[in-house]
Coordinates of C-alpha atoms and ligand atoms in Angstrom, one line a residue:
X618 CA 2.8 -31.0 -5.2
X619 CA 2.2 -31.6 -1.5
X620 CA 1.1 -27.7 0.2
X621 CA 4.1 -28.2 3.3
X622 CA 6.9 -27.7 -0.1
X623 CA 4.0 -24.6 -1.8
X624 CA 6.0 -20.8 -1.6
X625 CA 4.8 -18.3 0.3
X626 CA 3.6 -16.5 -2.9
X627 CA 1.0 -19.8 -3.7
X628 CA -0.1 -19.6 0.6
X629 CA -3.7 -18.1 1.1
X630 CA -5.3 -15.9 2.4
X631 CA -8.5 -17.3 5.1
X632 CA -10.9 -15.5 7.2
X633 CA -11.4 -17.0 10.8
X634 CA -15.0 -17.5 11.6
X635 CA -16.2 -16.8 14.8
X636 CA -20.0 -19.5 15.0
X637 CA -21.6 -17.8 18.2
X638 CA -23.5 -14.1 17.6
X639 CA -20.7 -13.8 14.5
X640 CA -22.6 -15.9 12.0
X641 CA -25.3 -16.7 14.2
X642 CA -27.7 -15.8 16.7
X643 CA -26.1 -17.1 20.3
X644 CA -29.1 -18.4 22.0
X645 CA -27.0 -20.4 24.8
X646 CA -25.5 -23.5 24.9
X647 CA -27.2 -24.3 20.3
X648 CA -27.9 -27.8 19.8
X649 CA -30.7 -28.0 18.6
X650 CA -30.5 -27.0 14.6
X651 CA -33.9 -25.8 14.1
X652 CA -32.4 -23.2 16.7
X653 CA -30.3 -22.0 14.5
X654 CA -31.1 -17.8 13.0
X655 CA -28.6 -16.2 10.8
X656 CA -27.2 -13.3 11.1
X657 CA -29.2 -11.4 8.4
X658 CA -25.2 -9.6 7.5
X659 CA -23.8 -12.7 7.5
X660 CA -25.0 -14.5 3.4
X661 CA -23.4 -11.0 2.3
X662 CA -20.5 -10.7 4.9
X663 CA -19.3 -13.4 3.4
X664 CA -20.1 -13.9 -0.8
X665 CA -18.1 -10.2 -0.6
X666 CA -15.8 -11.8 1.6
X667 CA -14.9 -15.4 -0.5
X668 CA -13.9 -13.1 -3.8
X669 CA -10.4 -13.5 -2.0
X670 CA -10.6 -15.8 1.2
X671 CA -11.7 -19.0 2.1
X672 CA -13.5 -20.2 5.1
X673 CA -13.4 -21.7 8.6
X674 CA -15.0 -21.5 11.2
X675 CA -13.5 -21.0 15.0
X676 CA -15.8 -21.7 17.6
X677 CA -15.7 -22.6 21.4
X678 CA -18.3 -25.1 22.8
X679 CA -17.7 -24.9 26.3
X680 CA -20.9 -26.0 27.3
X681 CA -20.0 -29.3 26.1
X682 CA -17.7 -29.7 29.4
X683 CA -20.4 -28.4 30.9
X684 CA -22.4 -31.6 30.1
X685 CA -25.1 -28.5 28.6
X686 CA -25.1 -30.5 25.1
X687 CA -22.5 -33.4 23.3
X688 CA -20.3 -32.9 21.2
X689 CA -22.4 -35.1 18.7
X690 CA -25.0 -32.0 19.2
X691 CA -22.8 -29.5 18.0
X692 CA -21.6 -30.9 14.7
X693 CA -24.7 -31.4 14.1
X694 CA -25.8 -27.3 14.2
X695 CA -22.4 -27.3 12.4
X696 CA -23.4 -29.7 9.3
X697 CA -26.9 -27.8 9.1
X698 CA -25.3 -24.2 9.2
X699 CA -22.9 -26.1 6.6
X700 CA -25.5 -26.9 4.3
X701 CA -27.8 -23.9 5.1
X702 CA -24.5 -21.5 4.2
X703 CA -23.7 -24.4 1.2
X704 CA -27.8 -23.7 -0.4
X705 CA -26.6 -19.5 -0.8
X706 CA -22.9 -20.3 -1.9
X707 CA -21.5 -20.2 0.7
X708 CA -18.8 -23.0 1.5
X709 CA -17.2 -22.9 5.2
X710 CA -13.1 -25.1 4.4
X711 CA -13.3 -26.9 8.2
X712 CA -14.9 -26.1 10.9
X713 CA -13.1 -26.5 14.2
X714 CA -14.5 -27.0 17.6
X715 CA -12.9 -26.4 21.6
X716 CA -15.8 -27.8 23.6
X717 CA -12.6 -27.2 26.8
X718 CA -14.3 -24.9 29.5
X719 CA -12.6 -21.7 28.6
X720 CA -10.7 -22.6 32.9
X721 CA -9.2 -25.7 31.0
X722 CA -6.2 -24.1 28.9
X723 CA -7.1 -26.6 26.7
X724 CA -4.1 -26.4 23.7
X725 CA -6.8 -25.0 21.4
X726 CA -9.0 -22.8 23.5
X727 CA -8.0 -19.1 23.0
X728 CA -6.5 -17.2 22.5
X729 CA -4.2 -19.4 21.6
X730 CA -4.1 -20.0 17.7
X731 CA -3.4 -23.9 17.9
X732 CA -6.8 -23.8 15.2
X733 CA -5.2 -21.0 12.8
X734 CA -1.3 -22.9 12.7
X735 CA -3.5 -26.4 12.3
X736 CA -5.8 -24.5 9.3
X737 CA -2.5 -23.1 8.2
X738 CA -0.8 -26.5 7.6
X739 CA -3.4 -28.6 6.5
X740 CA -4.0 -25.8 4.8
X741 CA -2.1 -24.1 2.7
X742 CA -3.2 -20.5 4.8
X743 CA -0.9 -17.2 5.1
X744 CA -1.5 -16.1 8.2
X745 CA -0.3 -13.0 7.8
X746 CA -2.5 -11.8 5.2
X747 CA -5.8 -13.8 7.0
X748 CA -8.4 -12.6 9.8
X749 CA -10.2 -13.6 13.2
X750 CA -13.9 -11.8 13.7
X751 CA -15.5 -12.3 16.6
X752 CA -17.6 -10.7 18.9
X753 CA -15.5 -11.2 22.2
X754 CA -12.4 -9.8 22.6
X755 CA -10.7 -13.4 23.2
X756 CA -11.1 -14.0 19.8
X757 CA -9.6 -10.9 18.8
X758 CA -6.9 -11.8 20.6
X759 CA -6.1 -15.0 19.2
X760 CA -5.1 -14.7 16.1
X761 CA -1.6 -11.9 17.3
X762 CA 1.1 -14.5 17.3
X763 CA 0.4 -15.7 14.1
X764 CA 0.0 -12.4 12.4
X765 CA -3.7 -12.8 12.0
X766 CA -5.9 -9.4 11.8
X767 CA -8.5 -9.6 15.2
X768 CA -11.7 -7.7 13.8
X769 CA -15.2 -7.6 16.6
X770 CA -18.6 -7.4 16.0
X771 CA -20.9 -5.4 18.3
X772 CA -23.4 -7.7 17.1
X773 CA -24.0 -11.0 20.0
X774 CA -21.9 -10.7 22.8
X775 CA -20.2 -7.9 21.8
X776 CA -21.7 -4.8 23.0
X777 CA -21.8 -6.6 26.6
X778 CA -17.9 -6.8 25.7
X779 CA -16.4 -4.0 24.4
X780 CA -15.1 -2.4 27.2
X781 CA -12.6 -5.0 27.7
X782 CA -11.0 -4.7 24.3
X783 CA -8.2 -3.2 23.7
X784 CA -8.8 0.5 22.5
X785 CA -6.8 -0.2 19.4
X786 CA -8.7 -2.3 18.2
X787 CA -11.3 -1.1 14.8
X788 CA -14.9 -2.2 15.3
X789 CA -17.3 -2.9 13.8
X790 CA -21.9 -3.5 13.8
X791 CA -22.2 -5.6 11.0
X792 CA -20.5 -8.8 9.8
X793 CA -21.3 -6.6 6.8
X794 CA -20.1 -3.8 7.9
X795 CA -16.3 -5.2 8.3
X796 CA -16.5 -8.0 5.4
X797 CA -16.8 -4.0 3.2
X798 CA -12.9 -3.6 5.3
X799 CA -11.3 -6.2 5.3
X800 CA -11.9 -5.8 1.6
X801 CA -10.6 -2.8 1.3
X802 CA -7.8 -3.5 3.6
X803 CA -6.2 -6.7 2.6
X804 CA -2.9 -5.8 3.8
X805 CA -4.5 -4.3 7.2
X806 CA -2.1 -3.2 9.7
X807 CA -0.3 -2.0 6.1
X808 CA -3.3 -0.8 4.5
X809 CA -4.3 1.8 7.8
X810 CA -0.5 2.3 7.8
X811 CA -0.8 3.6 4.9
X812 CA -4.5 5.4 4.9
X813 CA -2.8 7.0 8.0
X814 CA 0.5 8.2 6.7
X815 CA -1.2 9.7 3.7
X816 CA -4.0 12.0 6.2
X817 CA -1.4 13.1 7.5
X818 CA 0.8 14.8 3.9
X819 CA -3.5 15.7 2.8
X820 CA -3.9 17.7 6.0
X821 CA 0.0 19.1 5.6
X822 CA -0.6 20.2 2.9
X823 CA -3.3 22.1 3.6
X824 CA -6.3 19.1 2.4
X825 CA -9.3 17.8 4.6
X826 CA -8.5 14.6 5.9
X827 CA -12.1 12.8 7.3
X828 CA -10.3 10.2 10.3
X829 CA -12.0 8.0 13.5
X830 CA -12.7 8.6 17.0
X831 CA -14.2 7.4 19.3
X832 CA -17.5 9.9 19.0
X833 CA -18.4 10.4 15.8
X834 CA -15.8 10.7 12.5
X835 CA -13.8 13.9 12.2
X836 CA -13.6 16.6 9.0
X837 CA -10.5 17.8 10.0
X838 CA -7.6 20.6 8.5
X839 CA -4.7 21.8 10.1
X840 CA -5.8 23.9 12.6
X841 CA -2.7 26.4 12.2
X842 CA -3.7 26.8 8.5
X843 CA -6.4 28.8 7.7
X844 CA -7.0 28.4 4.7
X845 CA -7.6 24.8 4.6
X846 CA -9.9 25.2 8.1
X847 CA -11.7 28.1 5.6
X848 CA -12.0 24.3 3.7
X849 CA -14.0 22.4 6.9
X850 CA -16.6 25.3 6.7
X851 CA -17.1 25.2 3.0
X852 CA -18.0 21.6 2.9
X853 CA -20.0 20.9 5.2
X854 CA -22.3 23.8 4.7
X855 CA -21.6 25.2 7.8
X856 CA -21.5 28.5 8.9
X857 CA -19.1 31.1 10.1
X858 CA -19.6 31.4 13.4
X859 CA -20.2 28.0 14.6
X860 CA -16.2 27.7 16.2
X861 CA -14.1 23.9 16.1
X862 CA -12.3 21.3 18.6
X863 CA -9.2 21.1 17.9
X864 CA -8.0 18.0 18.0
X865 CA -4.2 17.3 20.2
X866 CA -2.2 14.4 20.1
X867 CA -0.4 15.6 22.6
X868 CA -1.2 18.3 26.2
X869 CA 1.6 19.5 25.7
X870 CA 0.5 21.4 22.8
X871 CA -2.3 22.3 24.4
X872 CA -0.4 24.5 26.4
X873 CA 1.0 26.2 23.0
X874 CA -3.5 26.4 22.1
X875 CA -4.2 28.1 25.4
X876 CA -3.5 31.6 26.9
X877 CA -4.0 30.2 29.7
X878 CA -5.1 26.5 31.0
X879 CA -6.6 26.1 35.0
X880 CA -5.8 23.9 37.1
X881 CA -8.9 21.9 36.4
X882 CA -8.7 21.9 33.7
X883 CA -4.8 20.2 33.9
X884 CA -7.6 17.9 36.6
X885 CA -10.0 17.1 34.5
X886 CA -6.9 16.7 31.4
X887 CA -5.3 13.9 34.1
X888 CA -8.6 12.2 34.5
X889 CA -10.4 12.1 31.3
X890 CA -7.9 12.5 28.4
X891 CA -7.7 10.1 25.6
X892 CA -11.5 10.0 25.2
X893 CA -15.1 12.2 24.8
X894 CA -13.9 16.0 26.6
X895 CA -13.5 18.4 24.5
X896 CA -12.4 22.1 27.1
X897 CA -12.8 25.8 26.2
X898 CA -10.2 27.9 27.1
X899 CA -9.1 30.9 27.2
X900 CA -7.1 31.4 23.1
X901 CA -3.7 32.4 22.7
X902 CA -3.2 34.6 19.3
X903 CA -1.6 31.9 17.4
X904 CA -5.0 29.8 16.9
X905 CA -6.7 31.8 14.0
X906 CA -10.4 33.7 14.2
X907 CA -11.8 31.4 11.5
X908 CA -11.1 28.1 14.2
X909 CA -13.0 30.0 16.7
X910 CA -15.4 31.6 15.4
X911 CA -13.4 34.9 16.6
X912 CA -14.6 34.3 20.0
X913 CA -11.4 35.2 22.5
X914 CA -11.8 31.1 23.7
X915 CA -10.9 27.5 22.0
X916 CA -11.9 24.7 22.4
X917 CA -9.3 21.7 22.4
X918 CA -9.6 17.6 22.7
X919 CA -7.5 14.4 23.0
X920 CA -9.1 11.9 21.1
X921 CA -9.4 8.1 22.2
X922 CA -8.9 6.5 19.5
X923 CA -5.5 5.4 18.7
X924 CA -6.0 5.8 14.2
X925 CA -6.8 9.9 15.5
X926 CA -4.1 10.2 17.8
X927 CA -1.3 9.1 15.5
X928 CA -3.0 10.6 13.2
X929 CA -2.9 13.7 14.2
X930 CA 0.6 13.0 15.8
X931 CA 2.1 11.6 12.0
X932 CA 0.7 15.5 10.8
X933 CA 2.7 17.1 13.3
X934 CA -0.4 20.1 13.6
X935 CA -3.4 19.7 15.6
X936 CA -6.5 19.4 13.6
X937 CA -9.4 21.3 13.6
X938 CA -12.3 19.0 12.9
X939 CA -16.0 19.1 13.9
X940 CA -18.5 15.9 12.6
X941 CA -17.7 15.3 9.0
X942 CA -21.1 15.7 8.5
X943 CA -23.5 17.7 6.2
X944 CA -23.4 20.8 8.8
X945 CA -27.9 19.9 11.0
X946 CA -27.6 16.7 9.4
X947 CA -26.9 13.7 12.0
X948 CA -23.5 12.4 13.1
X949 CA -21.7 9.7 10.6
X950 CA -20.4 7.0 13.1
X951 CA -18.4 5.0 10.1
X952 CA -17.0 5.5 7.5
X953 CA -19.8 4.5 5.0
X954 CA -22.3 6.9 6.2
X955 CA -19.2 9.3 5.2
X956 CA -19.0 9.2 2.1
X957 CA -22.9 9.0 2.2
X958 CA -23.3 11.9 2.6
X959 CA -19.4 14.3 1.6
X960 CA -18.5 11.8 -1.0
X961 CA -15.9 14.0 -3.4
X962 CA -15.6 17.1 -0.2
X963 CA -12.3 15.3 1.4
X964 CA -9.0 14.6 0.3
X965 CA -8.4 12.2 2.6
X966 CA -10.4 9.3 4.2
X967 CA -9.1 7.3 7.0
X968 CA -12.2 4.0 7.8
X969 CA -10.9 2.8 11.3
X970 CA -15.0 1.2 11.5
X971 CA -17.1 1.9 13.4
X972 CA -17.3 5.2 16.3
X973 CA -17.4 3.4 20.1
X974 CA -18.9 6.4 21.9
X975 CA -21.2 8.0 19.2
X976 CA -22.2 11.2 20.2
X977 CA -20.1 14.0 20.6
X978 CA -18.2 15.1 23.0
X979 CA -18.5 17.5 26.3
X980 CA -18.2 19.9 25.9
X981 CA -17.1 22.5 29.1
X982 CA -15.8 25.8 29.8
X983 CA -13.7 26.9 31.7
X984 CA -12.8 30.2 30.4
X985 CA -15.9 31.8 33.7
X986 CA -15.1 31.9 37.8
X987 CA -17.0 28.6 37.4
X988 CA -17.4 25.4 34.9
X989 CA -20.2 25.8 32.6
X990 CA -21.3 22.1 30.6
X991 CA -21.9 23.7 27.0
X992 CA -22.8 19.7 25.6
X993 CA -23.2 17.7 27.1
X994 CA -21.8 14.6 25.6
X995 CA -19.3 11.2 25.9
X996 CA -18.5 12.0 30.1
X997 CA -21.8 12.4 32.4
X998 CA -21.6 15.6 33.9
X999 CA -21.4 13.9 37.5
X1000 CA -17.9 12.2 36.1
X1001 CA -17.0 16.6 36.2
X1002 CA -18.2 16.2 38.6
X1003 CA -16.6 14.1 41.2
X1004 CA -13.0 15.8 39.5
X1005 CA -13.4 18.7 40.0
X1006 CA -16.6 19.6 41.8
X1007 CA -20.4 21.3 40.5
X1008 CA -20.7 21.8 37.5
X1009 CA -22.6 24.4 36.2
X1010 CA -26.0 24.2 32.8
X1011 CA -26.9 26.9 31.3
X1012 CA -30.3 27.1 31.7
X1013 CA -30.8 25.9 35.1
X1014 CA -30.3 28.2 37.7
X1015 CA -27.5 29.6 39.5
X1016 CA -25.1 32.1 37.6
X1017 CA -24.3 29.4 34.6
X1018 CA -25.4 32.4 31.6
X1019 CA -21.8 34.0 32.3
X1020 CA -20.9 32.1 29.6
X1021 CA -24.0 31.3 27.3
X1022 CA -24.7 28.0 25.9
X1023 CA -22.2 26.8 22.9
X1024 CA -23.0 28.6 19.2
X1025 CA -22.9 25.4 18.5
X1026 CA -25.7 24.4 19.7
X1027 CA -28.9 24.9 18.2
X1028 CA -32.1 24.5 18.9
X1029 CA -32.7 21.7 15.9
X1030 CA -29.7 19.8 15.1
X1031 CA -28.8 15.8 14.2
X1032 CA -32.1 15.8 11.9
X1033 CA -33.0 13.3 10.0
X1034 CA -35.1 14.0 7.0
X1035 CA -38.2 12.1 8.3
X1036 CA -40.8 13.7 10.8
X1037 CA -38.4 12.6 14.8
X1038 CA -40.9 13.0 17.6
X1039 CA -39.2 12.0 21.2
X1040 CA -41.7 10.1 23.8
X1041 CA -41.7 8.5 27.1
X1042 CA -44.1 6.0 26.1
X1043 CA -43.8 4.6 22.7
X1044 CA -46.1 2.3 22.2
X1045 CA -49.3 4.6 21.4
X1046 CA -47.8 4.5 18.6
X1047 CA -47.6 0.0 18.8
X1048 CA -50.3 -0.4 15.7
X1049 CA -49.0 2.1 13.1
X1050 CA -46.9 0.4 10.0
X1051 CA -46.6 3.8 9.1
X1052 CA -43.6 4.4 11.7
X1053 CA -40.1 3.7 13.1
X1054 CA -39.6 3.3 16.4
X1055 CA -36.9 3.1 18.3
X1056 CA -36.9 1.6 22.1
X1057 CA -34.2 1.8 24.4
X1058 CA -34.4 -2.3 25.3
X1059 CA -36.7 -5.2 23.6
X1060 CA -40.2 -3.8 24.0
X1061 CA -43.0 -6.2 26.2
X1062 CA -46.2 -5.7 23.9
X1063 CA -45.2 -5.8 19.8
X1064 CA -44.7 -3.3 17.1
X1065 CA -46.8 -3.4 13.9
X1066 CA -44.3 -0.6 12.3
X1067 CA -40.7 -0.5 11.7
X1068 CA -38.6 -0.9 15.2
X1069 CA -35.3 -0.8 16.8
X1070 CA -33.5 -1.5 19.6
X1071 CA -30.5 0.7 21.3
X1072 CA -29.9 -1.8 24.0
X1073 CA -30.8 -5.5 25.1
X1074 CA -29.2 -5.0 28.0
X1075 CA -29.9 -1.5 29.2
X1076 CA -26.5 0.0 28.7
X1077 CA -26.9 4.1 28.5
X1078 CA -23.3 3.3 26.4
X1079 CA -24.8 0.6 24.2
X1080 CA -27.6 2.8 23.5
X1081 CA -25.4 5.8 22.5
X1082 CA -23.3 3.6 20.2
X1083 CA -26.6 2.3 18.1
X1084 CA -27.5 5.8 18.4
X1085 CA -27.2 7.8 14.9
X1086 CA -26.5 4.8 13.2
X1087 CA -30.4 3.4 13.9
X1088 CA -31.4 7.2 12.8
X1089 CA -30.0 6.9 9.8
X1090 CA -31.8 3.4 8.5
X1091 CA -35.1 4.2 9.7
X1092 CA -34.8 6.9 8.0
X1093 CA -34.2 5.9 4.8
X1094 CA -37.6 3.6 5.1
X1095 CA -39.5 6.1 3.5
X1096 CA -41.7 6.5 7.1
X1097 CA -44.3 8.8 8.1
X1098 CA -42.5 9.2 11.3
X1099 CA -40.6 8.3 13.5
X1100 CA -40.7 7.9 17.4
X1101 CA -38.0 7.6 19.4
X1102 CA -38.0 7.3 23.3
X1103 CA -36.6 8.9 25.6
X1104 CA -33.6 7.5 27.8
X1105 CA -32.8 7.4 31.6
X1106 CA -30.4 10.9 32.7
X1107 CA -27.7 8.6 34.0
X1108 CA -23.7 8.0 32.3
X1109 CA -24.5 9.0 28.7
X1110 CA -27.9 8.9 28.6
X1111 CA -28.7 12.7 29.6
X1112 CA -26.5 13.0 25.8
X1113 CA -28.3 10.8 23.3
X1114 CA -31.5 12.5 24.8
X1115 CA -30.0 15.9 23.6
X1116 CA -30.0 14.5 20.5
X1117 CA -33.0 12.8 20.1
X1118 CA -33.9 16.5 22.1
X1119 CA -32.6 18.6 18.8
X1120 CA -33.4 16.6 16.0
X1121 CA -37.2 16.5 17.2
X1122 CA -37.1 20.0 17.4
X1123 CA -37.3 19.7 13.8
X1124 CA -40.8 18.8 13.9
X1125 CA -41.7 19.3 17.3
X1126 CA -41.4 18.7 20.4
X1127 CA -43.8 16.2 22.2
X1128 CA -45.2 17.9 24.8
X1129 CA -48.1 17.0 25.7
X1130 CA -49.9 12.7 25.3
X1131 CA -48.5 12.2 21.8
X1132 CA -49.9 12.0 18.1
X1133 CA -50.7 15.5 19.7
X1134 CA -48.1 16.8 19.1
X1135 CA -47.9 16.1 15.1
X1136 CA -51.0 18.4 14.4
X1137 CA -49.4 21.4 15.7
X1138 CA -47.0 21.2 13.3
Ligands
TXA682 O1 -17.2 14.3 19.5 C1 -16.6 15.1 19.8 O2 -16.4 16.6 19.2 C2 -16.7 15.6 17.4 C3 -15.4 14.7 17.3 C4 -14.9 14.9 16.3 O3 -14.2 15.2 18.0 N1 -16.3 16.8 17.1 C5 -17.7 17.4 17.4 O4 -17.6 18.5 16.5 O5 -18.5 17.6 17.6 P1 -19.0 19.7 16.0 O6 -18.0 21.1 15.3 O7 -19.7 19.4 15.2 O8 -19.2 20.2 17.5 C6 -18.1 21.5 18.4 C7 -18.9 21.9 19.1 C8 -20.3 22.5 18.5 O9 -21.4 23.3 19.9 C9 -18.6 24.4 18.6 O10 -20.1 25.4 19.2 C10 -18.2 23.8 20.3 O11 -17.7 22.7 19.8 N2 -17.4 24.7 20.6 C11 -16.6 25.0 19.5 N3 -15.9 26.2 19.8 C12 -15.9 26.6 21.1 C13 -16.1 27.5 21.6 N4 -14.3 27.8 21.5 N5 -16.8 28.5 22.8 C14 -17.9 27.7 22.8 N6 -17.6 26.3 21.7 C15 -17.5 25.8 21.4
MG683 MG1 -18.7 -15.4 19.9

């Protein structure tokens, strides 16, 4: 039987893979097979996916058009990579190469799904049940016209271009995380919608739903249902004196939750919502005391993550939610992090991939005469001040104390189990094998221990998105200590430093010289 005679039920689903920055390190024009560096997660990811999918590589090699390498060299690299994968039991059905420049508007160039259609014709592929994975927004958009679902990985150029990616697109730290998501969501859009609908049903029924936001995963309950909210505190082991943030999908909900909404709040909502900014306002009597720890104020925020907003809108109630971790522990930035700590303590979990911002929202109080920054977070103090003028910070000189610190801002928080130290320069630990080192950017010296770089490009935003994952990874390595270098304070850097300071407070804070602090612990 010819392939074109196949019935739709016989069509196979495929995963289309970008090559550079997705399967292998992106080293620029790659003409020498000796320079191929396969990512550590590539093989395990493809083995997982091979249970259901056939593979195609779709790669743009504009370096050919630029004359940097020849088409033959590209084919040579593909051939070698193909045999490296075959040796590990992985078969790539076909390699599609677009050798034109990105500006050429050729038929094969992304985001045209030319190669996808060709694969569908020649190999009987069901494009609507297929996925395309890449580290550039154009990779992710390639399948849109034919219903192939695009997923973004933050390897390769992923971190550099993430701000160009539409907010509704799902992102992952690694190819393996993406593979796990695909295996759990074979019908992609439909499965995600089903999971949102179930999560909303659980909320309406007084249960707990874990959901992704752009900052961290939240453990949510109907904010107007005190019994449901009580379950959050129990599941986390959270003290009742630590109030919760109420998440909304519509600014109209704020008028019902707050007794009054000052002009500055409206201005901030217009500028930064949906997004990682929480506003503390005077509360309406309808908000249960349990949510606000009996305070006369309520914290509200509208998350940027479209899945979160859809959940809240579908549930039809504002959602009270703290970060979905055990009290005092590191916040979760993937669904897997949540499962590891809270499995069995919630009724539904919506897996929306990795959280893009990676640290919690900024909490700003607007209940006093002046705005007070209660917690640094995803929106910087400078950005707030550009919109509403000066913002006080507790502890700094000035009349900040009037609003007090946020009750949840304990000096010790976000703590890994391993001794955690915060330093300005980690090089004193370079010779220690049993030390985990968290560096802001690529080091200029060699470290003997386990190192993790938060951002090769020196971006504080990228560093924030990696922080909690890296803290968790190093915590699992059985190390004697973890040493982290302080970040520059610009943008979200201040929030990252704040979280690392609190993680360090559990052990001891580095003050004078490296290692001295430890002996005082
Ligand atoms: O990014 C975030 O804000 C995440 C996601 C899930 O939205 N949520 C989060 O929630 O970080 P949680 O519970 O881990 O932190 C809430 C912070 C705490 O420091 C709490 O004390 C403070 O907000 N907060 C809540 N209500 C408050 C209130 N009425 N007055 C002052 N601070 C409040
Ligand atoms: Mg790429």
